[in-house]
Short mmCIF file of C-alpha atoms in Angstrom, two decimals:
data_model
loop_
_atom_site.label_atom_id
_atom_site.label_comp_id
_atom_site.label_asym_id
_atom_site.label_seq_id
_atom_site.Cartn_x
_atom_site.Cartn_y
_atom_site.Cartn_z
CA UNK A 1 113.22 104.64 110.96
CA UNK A 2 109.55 105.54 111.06
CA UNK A 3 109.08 104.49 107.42
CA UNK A 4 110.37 100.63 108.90
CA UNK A 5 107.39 101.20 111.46
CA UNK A 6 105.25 101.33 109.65
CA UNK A 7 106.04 98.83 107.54
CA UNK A 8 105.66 96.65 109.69
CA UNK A 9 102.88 98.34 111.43
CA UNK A 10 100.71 98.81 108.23
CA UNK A 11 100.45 94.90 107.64
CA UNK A 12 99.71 94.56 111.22
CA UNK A 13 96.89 96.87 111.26
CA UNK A 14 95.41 95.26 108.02
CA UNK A 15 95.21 92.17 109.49
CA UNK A 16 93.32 93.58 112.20
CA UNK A 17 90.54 95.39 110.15
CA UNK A 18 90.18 92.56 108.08
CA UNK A 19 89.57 90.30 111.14
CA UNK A 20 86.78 92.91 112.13
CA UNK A 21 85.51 94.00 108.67
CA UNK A 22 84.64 89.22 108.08
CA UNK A 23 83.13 90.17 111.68
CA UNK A 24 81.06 92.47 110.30
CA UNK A 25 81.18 94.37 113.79
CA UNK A 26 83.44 96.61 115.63
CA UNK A 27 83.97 95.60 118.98
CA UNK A 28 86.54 95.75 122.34
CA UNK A 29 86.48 91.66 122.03
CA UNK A 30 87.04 91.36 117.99
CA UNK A 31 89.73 94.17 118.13
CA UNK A 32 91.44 92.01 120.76
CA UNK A 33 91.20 88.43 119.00
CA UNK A 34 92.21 90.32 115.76
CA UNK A 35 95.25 91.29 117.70
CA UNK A 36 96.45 88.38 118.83
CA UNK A 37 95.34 86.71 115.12
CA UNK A 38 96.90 89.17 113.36
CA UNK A 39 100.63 88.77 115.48
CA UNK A 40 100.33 84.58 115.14
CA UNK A 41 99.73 84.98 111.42
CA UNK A 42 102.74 86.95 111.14
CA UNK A 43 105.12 85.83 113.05
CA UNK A 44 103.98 81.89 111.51
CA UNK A 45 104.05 82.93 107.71
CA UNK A 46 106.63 85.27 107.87
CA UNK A 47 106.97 87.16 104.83
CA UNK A 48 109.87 90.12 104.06
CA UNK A 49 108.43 93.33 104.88
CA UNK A 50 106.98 95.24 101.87
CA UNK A 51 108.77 98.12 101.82
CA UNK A 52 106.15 101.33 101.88
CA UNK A 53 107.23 104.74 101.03
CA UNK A 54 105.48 106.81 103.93
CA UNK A 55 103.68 109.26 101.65
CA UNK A 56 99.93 108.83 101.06
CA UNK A 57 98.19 111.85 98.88
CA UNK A 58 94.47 110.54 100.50
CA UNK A 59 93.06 112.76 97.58
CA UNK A 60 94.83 111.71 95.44
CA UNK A 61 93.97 107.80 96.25
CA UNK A 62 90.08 108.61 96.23
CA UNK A 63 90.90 109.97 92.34
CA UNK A 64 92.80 106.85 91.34
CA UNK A 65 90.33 104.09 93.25
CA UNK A 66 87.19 106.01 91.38
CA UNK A 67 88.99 105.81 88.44
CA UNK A 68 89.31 101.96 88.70
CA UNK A 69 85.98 101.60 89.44
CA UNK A 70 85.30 103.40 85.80
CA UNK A 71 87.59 101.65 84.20
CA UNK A 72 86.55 98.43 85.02
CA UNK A 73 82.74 98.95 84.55
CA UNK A 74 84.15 99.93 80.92
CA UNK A 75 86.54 97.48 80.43
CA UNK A 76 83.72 94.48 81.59
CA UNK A 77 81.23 96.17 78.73
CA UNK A 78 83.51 96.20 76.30
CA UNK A 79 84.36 92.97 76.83
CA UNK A 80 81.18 91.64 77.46
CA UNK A 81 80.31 93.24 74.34
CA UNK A 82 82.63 91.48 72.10
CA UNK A 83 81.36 88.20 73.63
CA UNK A 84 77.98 88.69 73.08
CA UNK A 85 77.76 90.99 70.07
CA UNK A 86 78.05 90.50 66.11
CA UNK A 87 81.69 89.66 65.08
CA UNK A 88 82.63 91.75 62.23
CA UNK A 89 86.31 91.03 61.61
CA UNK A 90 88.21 88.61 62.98
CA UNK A 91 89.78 89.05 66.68
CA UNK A 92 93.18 90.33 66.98
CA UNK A 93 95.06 90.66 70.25
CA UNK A 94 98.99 91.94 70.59
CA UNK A 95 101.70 91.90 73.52
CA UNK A 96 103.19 94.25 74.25
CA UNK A 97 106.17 96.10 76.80
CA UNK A 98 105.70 98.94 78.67
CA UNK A 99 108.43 100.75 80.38
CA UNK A 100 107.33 102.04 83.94
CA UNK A 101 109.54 104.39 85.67
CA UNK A 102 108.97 103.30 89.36
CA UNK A 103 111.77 101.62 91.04
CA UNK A 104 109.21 100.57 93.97
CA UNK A 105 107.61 96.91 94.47
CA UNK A 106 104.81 98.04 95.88
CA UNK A 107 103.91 100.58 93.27
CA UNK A 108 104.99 97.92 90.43
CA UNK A 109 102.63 95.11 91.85
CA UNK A 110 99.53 97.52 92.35
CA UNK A 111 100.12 98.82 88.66
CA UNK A 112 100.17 95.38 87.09
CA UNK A 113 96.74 94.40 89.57
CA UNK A 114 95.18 97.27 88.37
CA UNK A 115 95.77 97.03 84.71
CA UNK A 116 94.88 93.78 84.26
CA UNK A 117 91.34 95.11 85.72
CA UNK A 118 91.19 97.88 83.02
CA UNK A 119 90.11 97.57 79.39
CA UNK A 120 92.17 95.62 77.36
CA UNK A 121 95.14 93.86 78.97
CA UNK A 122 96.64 91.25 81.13
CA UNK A 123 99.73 91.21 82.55
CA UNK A 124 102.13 88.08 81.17
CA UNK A 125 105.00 88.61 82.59
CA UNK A 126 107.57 91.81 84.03
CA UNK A 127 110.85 92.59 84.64
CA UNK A 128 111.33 93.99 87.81
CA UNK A 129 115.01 94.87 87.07
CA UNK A 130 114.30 96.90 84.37
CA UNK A 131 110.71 98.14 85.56
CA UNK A 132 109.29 96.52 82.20
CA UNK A 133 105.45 94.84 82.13
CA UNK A 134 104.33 92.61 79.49
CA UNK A 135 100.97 92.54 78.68
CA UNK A 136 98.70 90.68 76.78
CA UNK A 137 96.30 92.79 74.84
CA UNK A 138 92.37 91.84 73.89
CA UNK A 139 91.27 93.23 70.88
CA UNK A 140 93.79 95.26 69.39
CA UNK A 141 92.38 96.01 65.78
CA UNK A 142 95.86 97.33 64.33
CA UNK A 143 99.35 98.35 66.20
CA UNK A 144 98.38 102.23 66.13
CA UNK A 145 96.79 101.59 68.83
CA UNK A 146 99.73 100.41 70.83
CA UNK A 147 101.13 103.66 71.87
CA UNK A 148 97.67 104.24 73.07
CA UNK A 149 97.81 101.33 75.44
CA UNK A 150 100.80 102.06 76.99
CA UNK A 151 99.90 105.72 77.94
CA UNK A 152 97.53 104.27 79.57
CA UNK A 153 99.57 101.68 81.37
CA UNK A 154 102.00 105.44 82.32
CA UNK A 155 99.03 106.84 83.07
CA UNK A 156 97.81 104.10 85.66
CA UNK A 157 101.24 104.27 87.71
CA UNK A 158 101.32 108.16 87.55
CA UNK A 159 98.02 108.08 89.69
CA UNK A 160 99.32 105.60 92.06
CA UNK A 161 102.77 107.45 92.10
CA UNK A 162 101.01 110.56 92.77
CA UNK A 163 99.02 108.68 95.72
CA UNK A 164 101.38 106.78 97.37
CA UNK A 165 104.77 107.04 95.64
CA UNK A 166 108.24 107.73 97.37
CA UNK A 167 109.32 111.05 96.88
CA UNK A 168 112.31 108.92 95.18
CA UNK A 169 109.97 107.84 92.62
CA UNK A 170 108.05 111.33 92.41
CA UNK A 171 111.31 112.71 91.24
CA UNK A 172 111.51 110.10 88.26
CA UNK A 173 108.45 110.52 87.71
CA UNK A 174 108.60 114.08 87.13
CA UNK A 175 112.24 113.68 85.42
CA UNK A 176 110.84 111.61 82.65
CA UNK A 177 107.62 114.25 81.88
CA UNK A 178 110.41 117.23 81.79
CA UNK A 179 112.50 115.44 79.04
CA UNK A 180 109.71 113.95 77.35
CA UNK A 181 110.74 110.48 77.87
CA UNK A 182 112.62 107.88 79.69
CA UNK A 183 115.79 106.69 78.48
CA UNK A 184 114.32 104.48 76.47
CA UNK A 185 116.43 100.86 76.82
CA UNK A 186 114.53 99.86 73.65
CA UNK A 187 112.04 101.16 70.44
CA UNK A 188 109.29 100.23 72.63
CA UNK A 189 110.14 102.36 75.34
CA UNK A 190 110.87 105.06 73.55
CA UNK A 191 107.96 105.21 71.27
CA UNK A 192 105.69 105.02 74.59
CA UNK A 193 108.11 107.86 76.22
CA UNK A 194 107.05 110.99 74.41
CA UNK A 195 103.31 111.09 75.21
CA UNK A 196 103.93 109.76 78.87
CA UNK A 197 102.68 113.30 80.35
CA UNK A 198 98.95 112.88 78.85
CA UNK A 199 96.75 111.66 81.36
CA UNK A 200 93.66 113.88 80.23
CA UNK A 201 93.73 112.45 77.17
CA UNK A 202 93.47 108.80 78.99
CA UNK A 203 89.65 108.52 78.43
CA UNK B 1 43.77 95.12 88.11
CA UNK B 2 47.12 93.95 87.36
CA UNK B 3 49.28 93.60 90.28
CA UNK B 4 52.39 94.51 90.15
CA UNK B 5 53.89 93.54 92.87
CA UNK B 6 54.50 97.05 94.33
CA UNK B 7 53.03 96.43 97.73
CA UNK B 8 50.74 98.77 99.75
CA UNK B 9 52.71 102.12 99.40
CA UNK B 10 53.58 101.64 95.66
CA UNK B 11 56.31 101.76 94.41
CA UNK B 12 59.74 100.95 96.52
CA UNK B 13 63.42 102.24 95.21
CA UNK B 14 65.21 99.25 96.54
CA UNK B 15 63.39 97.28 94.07
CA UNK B 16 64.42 98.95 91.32
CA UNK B 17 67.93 98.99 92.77
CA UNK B 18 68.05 95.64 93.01
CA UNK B 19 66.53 94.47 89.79
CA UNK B 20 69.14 96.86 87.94
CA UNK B 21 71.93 95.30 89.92
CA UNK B 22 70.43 91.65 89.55
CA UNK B 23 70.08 92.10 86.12
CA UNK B 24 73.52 93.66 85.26
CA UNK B 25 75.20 90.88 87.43
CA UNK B 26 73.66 88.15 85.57
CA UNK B 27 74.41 90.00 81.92
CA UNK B 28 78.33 89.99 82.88
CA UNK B 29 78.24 86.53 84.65
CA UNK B 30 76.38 85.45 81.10
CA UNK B 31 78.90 87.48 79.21
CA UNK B 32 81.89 85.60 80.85
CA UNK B 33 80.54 82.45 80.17
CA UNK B 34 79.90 82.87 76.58
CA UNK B 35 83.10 84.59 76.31
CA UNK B 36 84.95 81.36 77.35
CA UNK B 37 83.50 79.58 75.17
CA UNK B 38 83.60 81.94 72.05
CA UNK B 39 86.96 83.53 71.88
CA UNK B 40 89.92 81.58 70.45
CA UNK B 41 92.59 80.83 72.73
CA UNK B 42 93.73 80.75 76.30
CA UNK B 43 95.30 84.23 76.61
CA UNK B 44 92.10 86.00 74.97
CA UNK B 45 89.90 83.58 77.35
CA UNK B 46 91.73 84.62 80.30
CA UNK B 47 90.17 88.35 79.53
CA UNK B 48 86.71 87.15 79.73
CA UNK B 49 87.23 84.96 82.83
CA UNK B 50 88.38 88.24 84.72
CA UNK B 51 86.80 91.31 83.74
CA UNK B 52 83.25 90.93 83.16
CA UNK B 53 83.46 88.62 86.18
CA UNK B 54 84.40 91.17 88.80
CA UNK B 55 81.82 93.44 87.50
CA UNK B 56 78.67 90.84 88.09
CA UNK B 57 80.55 90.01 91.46
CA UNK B 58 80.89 93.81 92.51
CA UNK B 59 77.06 94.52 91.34
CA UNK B 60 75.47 91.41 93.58
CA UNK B 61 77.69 92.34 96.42
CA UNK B 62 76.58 95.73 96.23
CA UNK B 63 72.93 94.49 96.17
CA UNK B 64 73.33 92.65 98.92
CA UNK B 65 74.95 95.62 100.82
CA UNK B 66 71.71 97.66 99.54
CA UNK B 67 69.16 95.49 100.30
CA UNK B 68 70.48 94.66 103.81
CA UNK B 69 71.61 98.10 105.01
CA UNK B 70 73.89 97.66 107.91
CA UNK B 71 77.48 98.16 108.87
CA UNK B 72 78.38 94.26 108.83
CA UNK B 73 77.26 93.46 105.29
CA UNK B 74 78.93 96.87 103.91
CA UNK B 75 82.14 96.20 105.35
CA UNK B 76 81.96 92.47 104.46
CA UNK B 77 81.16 93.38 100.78
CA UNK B 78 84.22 95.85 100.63
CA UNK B 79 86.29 93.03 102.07
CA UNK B 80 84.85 90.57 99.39
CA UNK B 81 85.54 92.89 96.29
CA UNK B 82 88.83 93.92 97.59
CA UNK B 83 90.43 90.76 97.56
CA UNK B 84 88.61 89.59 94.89
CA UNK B 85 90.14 92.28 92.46
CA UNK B 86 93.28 91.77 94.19
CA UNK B 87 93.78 87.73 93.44
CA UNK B 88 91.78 87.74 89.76
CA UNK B 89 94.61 89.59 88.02
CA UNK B 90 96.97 87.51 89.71
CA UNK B 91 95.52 84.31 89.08
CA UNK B 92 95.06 85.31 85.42
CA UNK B 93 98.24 85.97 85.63
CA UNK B 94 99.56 82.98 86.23
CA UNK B 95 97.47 81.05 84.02
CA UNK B 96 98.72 83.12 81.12
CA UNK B 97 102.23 82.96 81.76
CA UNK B 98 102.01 79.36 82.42
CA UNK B 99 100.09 79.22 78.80
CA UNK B 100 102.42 81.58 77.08
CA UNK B 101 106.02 79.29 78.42
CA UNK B 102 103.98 76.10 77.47
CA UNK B 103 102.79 77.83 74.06
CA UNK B 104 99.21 76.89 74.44
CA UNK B 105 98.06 79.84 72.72
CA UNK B 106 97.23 81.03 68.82
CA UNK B 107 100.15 82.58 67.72
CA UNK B 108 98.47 83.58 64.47
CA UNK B 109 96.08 86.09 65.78
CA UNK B 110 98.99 88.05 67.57
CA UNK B 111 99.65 91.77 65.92
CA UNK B 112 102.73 91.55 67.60
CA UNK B 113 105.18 90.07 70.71
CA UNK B 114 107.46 92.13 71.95
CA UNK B 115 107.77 89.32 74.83
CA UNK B 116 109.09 87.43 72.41
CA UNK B 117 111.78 89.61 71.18
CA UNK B 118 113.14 91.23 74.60
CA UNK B 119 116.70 90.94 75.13
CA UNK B 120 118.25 88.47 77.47
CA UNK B 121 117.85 84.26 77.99
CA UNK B 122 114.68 83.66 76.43
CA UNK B 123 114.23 79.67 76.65
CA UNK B 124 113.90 79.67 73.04
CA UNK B 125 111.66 76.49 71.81
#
């Protein structure tokens, strides 16, 4: 019951601050007009309510938005980089799958948004059944570097489990660390299971 | 004496801040361009048209948010980058998926596709 609140509540609120915030000023009269704003929008474009998990680990949301502002002042040089710079073998990119092991939406979409802003990939297409994300990866120089990629990818939706995950998906989460992998539906999976714990060795 | 451009009390921070952030801005926005143009196909294009991009667009926001210090332009400027790095991804995302269906892309320079080879009804062409 309070977690269908605030799902509705959260959106509603949003709306509100971002009314204020392309104000640019806090005030009795903005608050009000972003009220009033905020319930037209919604109840005209109606959308189904994203369903939120309750839990947010504010500490451990600071970690994973500073880390996306790293990764995507690294991932722009790098790519800037191989615009710009000498070309000394010939560019080679791969797709590839990567097995995630939320079961929310909400954590699926804001995995996929934020690694297509990190170094190296783009998401083509996912699975939501099954949890799998396709990417597209830039300059991928041979495929050891694929399991690489992909604990990167686990390592991406561990931090946003960890800040704003259901306790559901904590659990699975934790499940596939303790028995080193996921059931692994195919190779790919289960050659990006084993490692899936490593997030130090991210960078 | 050469002048330059320091005004009375020397030398001013927000200059330097701003030239750094100017200059960075214009590198990625340069970088993107040339990237388009340079790399072979539409899926490795796609990474040029995002990344760099939201790097020149989060360094002359945040100018802008230096140079004019007040609550209205920092809150705009989180506003703009927010939804900015929200709809780039998905907009690339779109375009590539659209180019990958429609095979408008170099197959040849591919290590690997494990799109291609997942399991169940792939439209095969």
């Amino acid at each position: 019951m309070r977690a269908r609140i605030a799902s509705g509540l959260v959106p509603f609120l949003g709306l509100v601050l971002l009314w204020m915030l392309l104000w640019g000023e806090f005030s009795l009269i903005n608050l009000i007009i972003g009220m009033v704003l905020a319930l037209l929008v919604s109840a005209v474009f109606y959308l189904p309510a994203v369903r939120l998990s309750g839990r947010l680990n504010p500490w451990r949301a600071l970690l994973f938005l500073v880390r996306l502002v790293w990764d995507i002042v690294v991932a722009s040089l790098q790519i800037a980089w191989v615009a710009i710079g000498p070309r000394r073998h010939p560019l080679t990119n791969a797709i590839f799958a990567v097995t995630l092991r939320t079961r929310s939406d909400l954590v699926m979409t804001f995995t996929a948004e934020a690694v297509s802003l990190v170094p190296g990939s783009i998401v083509l297409d996912l699975d939501r059944e099954e949890g799998i994300l396709y990417l597209h990866a830039f300059n991928v120089l041979s495929l050891d570097d694929l399991p690489g990629l992909r604990r990167e990818v686990l390592a991406t939706e561990r931090r946003l489990i960890l800040a704003a995950g259901s306790l559901d998906d904590l659990q699975r989460l934790r499940d596939a660390e303790s028995d080193g992998g996921t059931s692994g539906s195919s190779s790919a999976s289960a050659a990006s299971a084993a490692p899936a714990g490593g997030e130090g060795s991210a960078s | 004496m050469l002048d330059l451009g320091f005004g009375p009390d020397g030398f001013d921070a927000r200059d330097v801040v701003t030239a750094v952030l100017v200059l960075v801005a214009a590198l990625m926005c340069f970088a993107a361009g040339v990237g388009l143009l340079r790399f072979p196909d539409v899926l490795s294009r796609l990474h040029a048209a995002t990344k760099p991009q939201i790097l020149g667009l989060i360094a002359i926001v945040a100018d802008v948010a230096v140079t004019n210090l007040s609550l209205g332009t920092i809150t705009l400027a989180l506003a703009i980058v927010f939804f900015q790095s929200l709809t780039a991804p998905a907009s690339a995302h779109l375009v590539g998926r659209a180019a990958y269906r429609t095979d408008h892309f170099d197959r040849s320079i591919l290590l690997t596709d494990e799109f291609a080879s997942r399991s169940p009804e792939t439209p095969s062409r």
